[in-house]
PDB file of C-alpha atoms in Angstrom:
ATOM      1  CA  ARG A   1      -0.052   0.314  -0.166  1.00 53.00           C
ATOM      2  CA  GLY A   2       0.851   3.705  -0.558  1.00 55.00           C
ATOM      3  CA  LYS A   3       0.944   6.221   1.910  1.00 58.00           C
ATOM      4  CA  ASP A   4      -2.347   7.669   0.418  1.00 57.00           C
ATOM      5  CA  GLU A   5      -4.404   4.620   0.552  1.00 59.00           C
ATOM      6  CA  LYS A   6      -3.165   3.964   4.261  1.00 59.00           C
ATOM      7  CA  HIS A   7      -4.740   7.065   6.044  1.00 60.00           C
ATOM      8  CA  LYS A   8      -7.955   6.947   3.444  1.00 61.00           C
ATOM      9  CA  VAL A   9     -11.135   6.624   5.741  1.00 65.00           C
ATOM     10  CA  TRP A  10     -13.897   4.355   3.856  1.00 65.00           C
ATOM     11  CA  MET A  11     -17.326   6.241   4.083  1.00 66.00           C
ATOM     12  CA  PRO A  12     -20.379   3.798   3.065  1.00 67.00           C
ATOM     13  CA  LYS A  13     -22.469   4.796   0.064  1.00 68.00           C
ATOM     14  CA  PHE A  14     -26.323   5.585   0.905  1.00 65.00           C
ATOM     15  CA  ARG A  15     -28.826   5.032  -1.763  1.00 64.00           C
ATOM     16  CA  VAL A  16     -30.763   7.752  -2.763  1.00 57.00           C
ATOM     17  CA  VAL A  17     -34.808   7.269  -2.398  1.00 59.00           C
ATOM     18  CA  ARG A  18     -36.201   8.180  -5.522  1.00 59.00           C
ATOM     19  CA  GLU A  19     -38.670  10.834  -3.456  1.00 57.00           C
ATOM     20  CA  HIS A  20     -35.641  12.724  -2.231  1.00 52.00           C
ATOM     21  CA  LYS A  21     -34.246  13.109  -6.053  1.00 52.00           C
ATOM     22  CA  ASP A  22     -37.932  14.440  -6.928  1.00 52.00           C
ATOM     23  CA  LYS A  23     -37.723  16.950  -4.033  1.00 54.00           C
ATOM     24  CA  ARG A  24     -34.351  18.239  -5.768  1.00 53.00           C
ATOM     25  CA  ARG A  25     -35.836  18.782  -8.929  1.00 53.00           C
ATOM     26  CA  SER A  26     -38.747  20.503  -7.010  1.00 53.00           C
ATOM     27  CA  SER A  27     -36.455  23.041  -5.082  1.00 50.00           C
ATOM     28  CA  ASP A  28     -34.537  23.601  -8.566  1.00 48.00           C
ATOM     29  CA  ASP A  29     -37.842  24.698  -9.943  1.00 51.00           C
ATOM     30  CA  VAL A  30     -38.426  26.920  -7.075  1.00 51.00           C
ATOM     31  CA  GLU A  31     -34.926  28.453  -7.591  1.00 53.00           C
ATOM     32  CA  ARG A  32     -36.186  29.117 -11.679  1.00 54.00           C
ATOM     33  CA  ASN A  33     -39.262  30.748 -10.224  1.00 54.00           C
ATOM     34  CA  ILE A  34     -37.573  33.455  -8.899  1.00 54.00           C
ATOM     35  CA  PHE A  35     -36.917  34.860 -12.502  1.00 55.00           C
ATOM     36  CA  LYS A  36     -40.614  34.599 -13.099  1.00 53.00           C
ATOM     37  CA  PHE A  37     -41.523  36.870 -10.071  1.00 53.00           C
ATOM     38  CA  LYS A  38     -39.679  39.708 -11.604  1.00 58.00           C
ATOM     39  CA  LYS A  39     -41.674  39.004 -15.013  1.00 57.00           C
ATOM     40  CA  SER A  40     -44.555  39.314 -12.946  1.00 72.00           C
ATOM     41  CA  SER A  41     -43.529  42.580 -11.143  1.00 78.00           C
ATOM     42  CA  GLU A  42     -43.262  44.214 -14.495  1.00 80.00           C
ATOM     43  CA  GLU A  43     -46.574  43.131 -15.386  1.00 81.00           C
ATOM     44  CA  LYS A  44     -48.370  44.213 -12.095  1.00 79.00           C
ATOM     45  CA  SER A  45     -46.839  47.480 -12.402  1.00 84.00           C
ATOM     46  CA  ARG A  46     -47.962  48.204 -16.032  1.00 86.00           C
ATOM     47  CA  LYS A  47     -51.345  47.464 -15.249  1.00 86.00           C
ATOM     48  CA  MET A  48     -51.348  49.849 -12.185  1.00 86.00           C
ATOM     49  CA  GLU A  49     -49.949  52.164 -14.629  1.00 88.00           C
ATOM     50  CA  LYS A  50     -52.937  51.648 -16.865  1.00 90.00           C
ATOM     51  CA  GLU A  51     -55.484  51.790 -14.345  1.00 89.00           C
ATOM     52  CA  GLU A  52     -53.966  55.284 -12.927  1.00 89.00           C
ATOM     53  CA  LYS A  53     -54.528  56.557 -16.564  1.00 90.00           C
ATOM     54  CA  LEU A  54     -57.950  55.478 -16.677  1.00 89.00           C
ATOM     55  CA  PHE A  55     -58.637  57.196 -13.334  1.00 88.00           C
ATOM     56  CA  ARG A  56     -57.174  59.934 -14.533  1.00 89.00           C
ATOM     57  CA  GLU A  57     -59.513  60.165 -17.687  1.00 88.00           C
ATOM     58  CA  THR A  58     -62.535  59.057 -15.859  1.00 86.00           C
ATOM     59  CA  PHE A  59     -61.886  61.524 -12.838  1.00 85.00           C
ATOM     60  CA  MET A  60     -60.333  64.432 -14.763  1.00 88.00           C
ATOM     61  CA  TYR A  61     -57.868  64.138 -12.259  1.00 86.00           C
ATOM     62  CA  ASP A  62     -54.688  66.547 -12.584  1.00 88.00           C
ATOM     63  CA  LYS A  63     -53.419  66.626  -8.841  1.00 88.00           C
ATOM     64  CA  GLU A  64     -50.676  64.152  -7.698  1.00 89.00           C
ATOM     65  CA  ILE A  65     -51.765  60.958  -6.394  1.00 88.00           C
ATOM     66  CA  ARG A  66     -50.813  60.969  -2.652  1.00 89.00           C
ATOM     67  CA  VAL A  67     -52.536  58.331  -0.238  1.00 90.00           C
ATOM     68  CA  LEU A  68     -53.618  60.654   2.475  1.00 90.00           C
ATOM     69  CA  ALA A  69     -55.141  57.589   4.835  1.00 90.00           C
ATOM     70  CA  THR A  70     -55.419  54.347   4.799  1.00 92.00           C
ATOM     71  CA  ALA A  71     -58.872  52.516   5.954  1.00 93.00           C
ATOM     72  CA  THR A  72     -60.676  48.928   5.982  1.00 93.00           C
ATOM     73  CA  ALA A  73     -64.048  48.435   4.272  1.00 93.00           C
ATOM     74  CA  GLY A  74     -66.746  47.717   7.259  1.00 90.00           C
ATOM     75  CA  ARG A  75     -68.708  45.589   4.742  1.00 89.00           C
ATOM     76  CA  SER A  76     -68.994  44.278   1.281  1.00 91.00           C
ATOM     77  CA  VAL A  77     -70.665  47.056  -1.086  1.00 89.00           C
ATOM     78  CA  PRO A  78     -71.119  46.554  -4.585  1.00 89.00           C
ATOM     79  CA  SER A  79     -70.530  49.255  -7.264  1.00 85.00           C
ATOM     80  CA  ARG A  80     -73.535  50.757  -8.660  1.00 84.00           C
ATOM     81  CA  ARG A  81     -72.130  53.062 -11.062  1.00 87.00           C
ATOM     82  CA  ARG A  82     -69.010  52.403 -13.098  1.00 85.00           C
ATOM     83  CA  ALA A  83     -67.202  55.424 -10.983  1.00 88.00           C
ATOM     84  CA  ASP A  84     -68.128  53.619  -7.845  1.00 90.00           C
ATOM     85  CA  LEU A  85     -65.450  51.206  -6.379  1.00 92.00           C
ATOM     86  CA  PRO A  86     -66.555  47.710  -5.453  1.00 92.00           C
ATOM     87  CA  VAL A  87     -65.214  46.845  -1.948  1.00 93.00           C
ATOM     88  CA  THR A  88     -65.134  43.533   0.448  1.00 92.00           C
ATOM     89  CA  ALA A  89     -65.545  43.529   4.209  1.00 92.00           C
ATOM     90  CA  GLY A  90     -61.570  43.965   5.686  1.00 92.00           C
ATOM     91  CA  GLU A  91     -60.476  45.061   2.631  1.00 93.00           C
ATOM     92  CA  GLN A  92     -57.344  47.555   3.023  1.00 94.00           C
ATOM     93  CA  LEU A  93     -57.932  50.899   1.005  1.00 94.00           C
ATOM     94  CA  ASP A  94     -55.889  53.927   0.579  1.00 93.00           C
ATOM     95  CA  VAL A  95     -57.674  57.351   0.583  1.00 92.00           C
ATOM     96  CA  ILE A  96     -56.440  59.439  -2.214  1.00 91.00           C
ATOM     97  CA  ASP A  97     -59.013  62.422  -1.992  1.00 89.00           C
ATOM     98  CA  ALA A  98     -61.961  63.650  -0.145  1.00 86.00           C
ATOM     99  CA  VAL A  99     -64.510  65.167  -2.360  1.00 81.00           C
ATOM    100  CA  GLN A 100     -67.741  67.339  -1.515  1.00 76.00           C
ATOM    101  CA  GLY A 101     -70.329  65.098   0.556  1.00 82.00           C
ATOM    102  CA  HIS A 102     -69.989  61.656   2.046  1.00 88.00           C
ATOM    103  CA  ALA A 103     -67.687  59.799  -0.527  1.00 89.00           C
ATOM    104  CA  VAL A 104     -63.853  59.533  -0.692  1.00 92.00           C
ATOM    105  CA  ILE A 105     -61.638  58.554  -3.895  1.00 92.00           C
ATOM    106  CA  CYS A 106     -59.888  55.332  -2.645  1.00 93.00           C
ATOM    107  CA  ARG A 107     -57.518  52.556  -4.312  1.00 93.00           C
ATOM    108  CA  ASN A 108     -57.732  48.915  -3.664  1.00 92.00           C
ATOM    109  CA  ALA A 109     -54.944  46.360  -3.703  1.00 90.00           C
ATOM    110  CA  GLN A 110     -55.326  45.876  -7.469  1.00 89.00           C
ATOM    111  CA  GLY A 111     -55.115  49.771  -8.122  1.00 89.00           C
ATOM    112  CA  ARG A 112     -58.382  50.178  -9.027  1.00 91.00           C
ATOM    113  CA  TYR A 113     -59.910  53.440  -8.074  1.00 92.00           C
ATOM    114  CA  GLY A 114     -63.376  54.588  -7.339  1.00 91.00           C
ATOM    115  CA  TYR A 115     -65.697  56.401  -5.049  1.00 91.00           C
ATOM    116  CA  VAL A 116     -66.252  54.626  -1.795  1.00 92.00           C
ATOM    117  CA  LEU A 117     -68.632  55.822   0.388  1.00 91.00           C
ATOM    118  CA  VAL A 118     -67.449  56.984   4.126  1.00 91.00           C
ATOM    119  CA  GLU A 119     -69.966  55.196   6.349  1.00 91.00           C
ATOM    120  CA  HIS A 120     -68.808  51.858   4.764  1.00 90.00           C
ATOM    121  CA  LEU A 121     -64.999  52.542   5.805  1.00 91.00           C
ATOM    122  CA  ASN A 122     -63.573  52.389   9.443  1.00 90.00           C
ATOM    123  CA  PHE A 123     -60.164  54.974  10.065  1.00 85.00           C
ATOM    124  CA  ARG A 124     -57.514  54.017  12.466  1.00 74.00           C
TER     125      ARG A 124
END
């Protein structure tokens, strides 16, 4: 025997179960999905820009869009007009502008804008 073989430690080879191989493949797929996330965020930002443009045209809103407050919807309310924003109970809304009367302009998580009555909102 040579010097290299004398100090070599013998390690048993373990058989890899097929399930573990499948799990490895799925973890590789997860790593690949990171790149898809960037694509979806780009699509989301494009959609938000489109919604903002539609909002500006519909409401003739030329001011800067600033969030005045955040509110949660107290109950679900369907939209009656095109300008109204349909809300579901517990939904988080950004209040953009307070208009005359009992309605405020709000934006939901999907980026849609519309009027919501103050009676249906809970402010913190």
